[in-house]
């Protein structure tokens, strides 16, 4: 009986350790908005009102209250355009003006890779908690190099649940 317990314990420990190694090798470290604002890491601050052309798709975030009634609705997208004379990409999150309940929050960030997605820089997250709001990530220069790619990720939440993280495809 002790050997079965020991095998089970060793197996469980190996699974937990393995899961930690897989989770820890995601390619991006924990990040903060301050890592990429004010010109850090090659990013350029832009106004939240800046609009460009949509690339790589977009997504909608809907958080239902436990009764399946939409409580928080937001959209996110990746955009590109001219910023200070350079072609750049950035992320944007917009919250619904009518479906945004008290306590709701949204966050958006942009991942940039320069080594064909083996690792990436995370810019953000940037948070918003008001209805009808729009927030952008700082912008990063685009490139004709196949090794540079961007994606935008977002999440919306209310005090009792969230949408989980969703991202655009790499572009």
Coordinates of C-alpha atoms in Angstrom, one line a residue:
X1 CA 0.0 0.0 0.0
X2 CA 2.9 2.4 0.8
X3 CA 4.4 1.8 -2.6
X4 CA 1.2 2.7 -4.4
X5 CA 0.9 5.9 -2.3
X6 CA 4.5 6.7 -3.1
X7 CA 4.1 6.1 -6.8
X8 CA 1.0 8.3 -6.7
X9 CA 2.8 11.0 -4.8
X10 CA 5.8 11.0 -7.1
X11 CA 3.6 11.0 -10.1
X12 CA 1.5 13.9 -8.8
X13 CA 4.6 15.8 -8.0
X14 CA 6.0 15.2 -11.5
X15 CA 2.8 16.4 -13.0
X16 CA 2.7 19.6 -10.9
X17 CA 6.3 20.3 -11.7
X18 CA 5.8 19.6 -15.4
X19 CA 2.7 21.9 -15.5
X20 CA 4.8 24.6 -13.8
X21 CA 7.5 24.3 -16.4
X22 CA 5.1 24.4 -19.3
X23 CA 3.3 27.4 -17.8
X24 CA 6.6 29.1 -17.1
X25 CA 7.9 28.8 -20.6
X26 CA 5.2 30.9 -22.3
X27 CA 7.8 33.3 -23.8
X28 CA 6.7 36.4 -22.0
X29 CA 7.5 37.5 -18.4
X30 CA 4.9 39.3 -16.2
X31 CA 4.6 42.8 -17.5
X32 CA 3.4 46.1 -16.5
X33 CA 2.2 49.2 -18.4
X34 CA 5.2 51.1 -17.2
X35 CA 7.5 48.6 -19.1
X36 CA 6.5 50.2 -22.4
X37 CA 5.3 53.8 -21.7
X38 CA 7.4 57.0 -22.1
X39 CA 9.4 55.5 -24.9
X40 CA 10.6 52.4 -23.1
X41 CA 11.5 49.2 -25.1
X42 CA 11.0 51.0 -28.4
X43 CA 7.3 51.8 -27.9
X44 CA 5.7 55.2 -28.6
X45 CA 2.9 56.7 -26.4
X46 CA -0.2 57.6 -28.5
X47 CA -3.5 59.2 -27.6
X48 CA -6.4 56.9 -26.8
X49 CA -8.3 58.6 -29.6
X50 CA -5.9 57.5 -32.4
X51 CA -7.5 55.3 -35.0
X52 CA -5.8 53.4 -37.7
X53 CA -6.7 50.5 -40.1
X54 CA -7.6 47.2 -38.5
X55 CA -5.3 44.3 -39.1
X56 CA -5.2 40.7 -37.7
X57 CA -8.9 40.7 -36.8
X58 CA -10.8 41.9 -33.8
X59 CA -12.9 40.4 -31.0
X60 CA -15.8 41.0 -28.7
X61 CA -15.8 40.4 -25.0
X62 CA -19.1 39.7 -23.3
X63 CA -19.4 39.0 -19.5
X64 CA -22.8 37.6 -18.5
X65 CA -24.2 38.1 -15.1
X66 CA -25.1 34.7 -13.5
X67 CA -28.6 35.0 -15.1
X68 CA -27.0 35.1 -18.6
X69 CA -27.8 38.8 -19.0
X70 CA -25.0 40.7 -20.7
X71 CA -23.4 42.9 -18.0
X72 CA -20.2 44.1 -19.7
X73 CA -19.5 44.3 -23.4
X74 CA -16.2 45.4 -25.0
X75 CA -14.3 45.0 -28.2
X76 CA -10.6 44.9 -29.0
X77 CA -8.6 45.1 -32.1
X78 CA -5.1 45.6 -33.6
X79 CA -4.6 48.7 -35.7
X80 CA -1.7 50.1 -37.7
X81 CA -1.1 53.6 -39.0
X82 CA 1.3 56.5 -39.2
X83 CA 2.7 57.7 -35.9
X84 CA 5.2 60.5 -36.0
X85 CA 6.2 59.6 -39.6
X86 CA 6.6 55.9 -38.9
X87 CA 4.3 52.9 -39.7
X88 CA 3.4 51.4 -36.3
X89 CA 0.9 49.0 -34.7
X90 CA -1.1 49.2 -31.5
X91 CA -3.9 47.7 -29.6
X92 CA -7.3 49.2 -28.7
X93 CA -10.1 48.3 -26.3
X94 CA -13.5 50.0 -26.4
X95 CA -16.2 49.5 -23.8
X96 CA -20.0 49.6 -24.5
X97 CA -21.7 52.8 -23.5
X98 CA -25.0 51.0 -22.6
X99 CA -23.8 47.5 -21.5
X100 CA -21.2 48.2 -18.9
X101 CA -22.3 47.5 -15.3
X102 CA -20.9 48.8 -12.0
X103 CA -17.7 47.1 -11.1
X104 CA -16.9 46.1 -14.7
X105 CA -13.3 46.5 -16.0
X106 CA -11.4 45.8 -19.1
X107 CA -7.8 45.4 -20.0
X108 CA -5.8 45.3 -23.2
X109 CA -2.2 44.6 -24.0
X110 CA 0.0 44.0 -27.1
X111 CA 2.6 41.4 -27.5
X112 CA 5.5 42.0 -29.9
X113 CA 8.0 39.4 -31.1
X114 CA 11.2 40.0 -33.0
X115 CA 12.3 36.4 -33.1
X116 CA 9.5 34.7 -35.0
X117 CA 7.3 34.1 -31.8
X118 CA 9.9 32.3 -29.7
X119 CA 9.7 35.1 -27.2
X120 CA 7.9 38.4 -27.0
X121 CA 7.6 41.7 -25.2
X122 CA 4.3 42.3 -23.5
X123 CA 3.2 46.0 -23.5
X124 CA 0.6 46.4 -20.8
X125 CA -2.0 45.6 -19.5
X126 CA -3.8 48.9 -19.7
X127 CA -7.1 49.1 -17.7
X128 CA -10.4 50.8 -18.2
X129 CA -13.5 50.7 -15.9
X130 CA -15.9 53.2 -17.4
X131 CA -18.7 52.8 -19.9
X132 CA -18.1 54.1 -23.4
X133 CA -14.4 54.3 -22.9
X134 CA -11.6 53.7 -25.4
X135 CA -8.0 52.9 -24.5
X136 CA -4.9 52.2 -26.6
X137 CA -1.6 50.5 -26.0
X138 CA 1.5 52.4 -27.0
X139 CA 2.5 51.8 -30.6
X140 CA 5.5 49.8 -31.9
X141 CA 7.2 50.1 -35.3
X142 CA 6.1 47.6 -38.0
X143 CA 8.7 45.9 -40.1
X144 CA 9.0 44.0 -43.3
X145 CA 11.0 41.3 -41.4
X146 CA 9.2 38.0 -41.1
X147 CA 10.5 37.6 -37.6
X148 CA 8.5 40.6 -36.2
X149 CA 4.9 40.0 -35.4
X150 CA 2.2 41.6 -33.2
X151 CA -0.9 40.4 -31.4
X152 CA -3.4 42.2 -29.2
X153 CA -5.0 40.5 -26.1
X154 CA -7.8 41.6 -23.9
X155 CA -10.1 40.5 -21.1
X156 CA -13.2 42.0 -19.4
X157 CA -14.4 41.2 -15.9
X158 CA -17.0 41.8 -13.3
X159 CA -16.6 41.1 -9.6
X160 CA -17.9 37.5 -10.0
X161 CA -16.5 36.4 -13.4
X162 CA -14.4 37.3 -16.4
X163 CA -14.2 36.5 -20.1
X164 CA -10.8 34.9 -19.9
X165 CA -8.0 36.1 -22.1
X166 CA -8.5 36.3 -25.8
X167 CA -6.1 37.4 -28.5
X168 CA -6.0 38.4 -32.1
X169 CA -3.9 36.1 -34.4
X170 CA -0.3 37.1 -34.8
X171 CA 0.2 39.7 -37.6

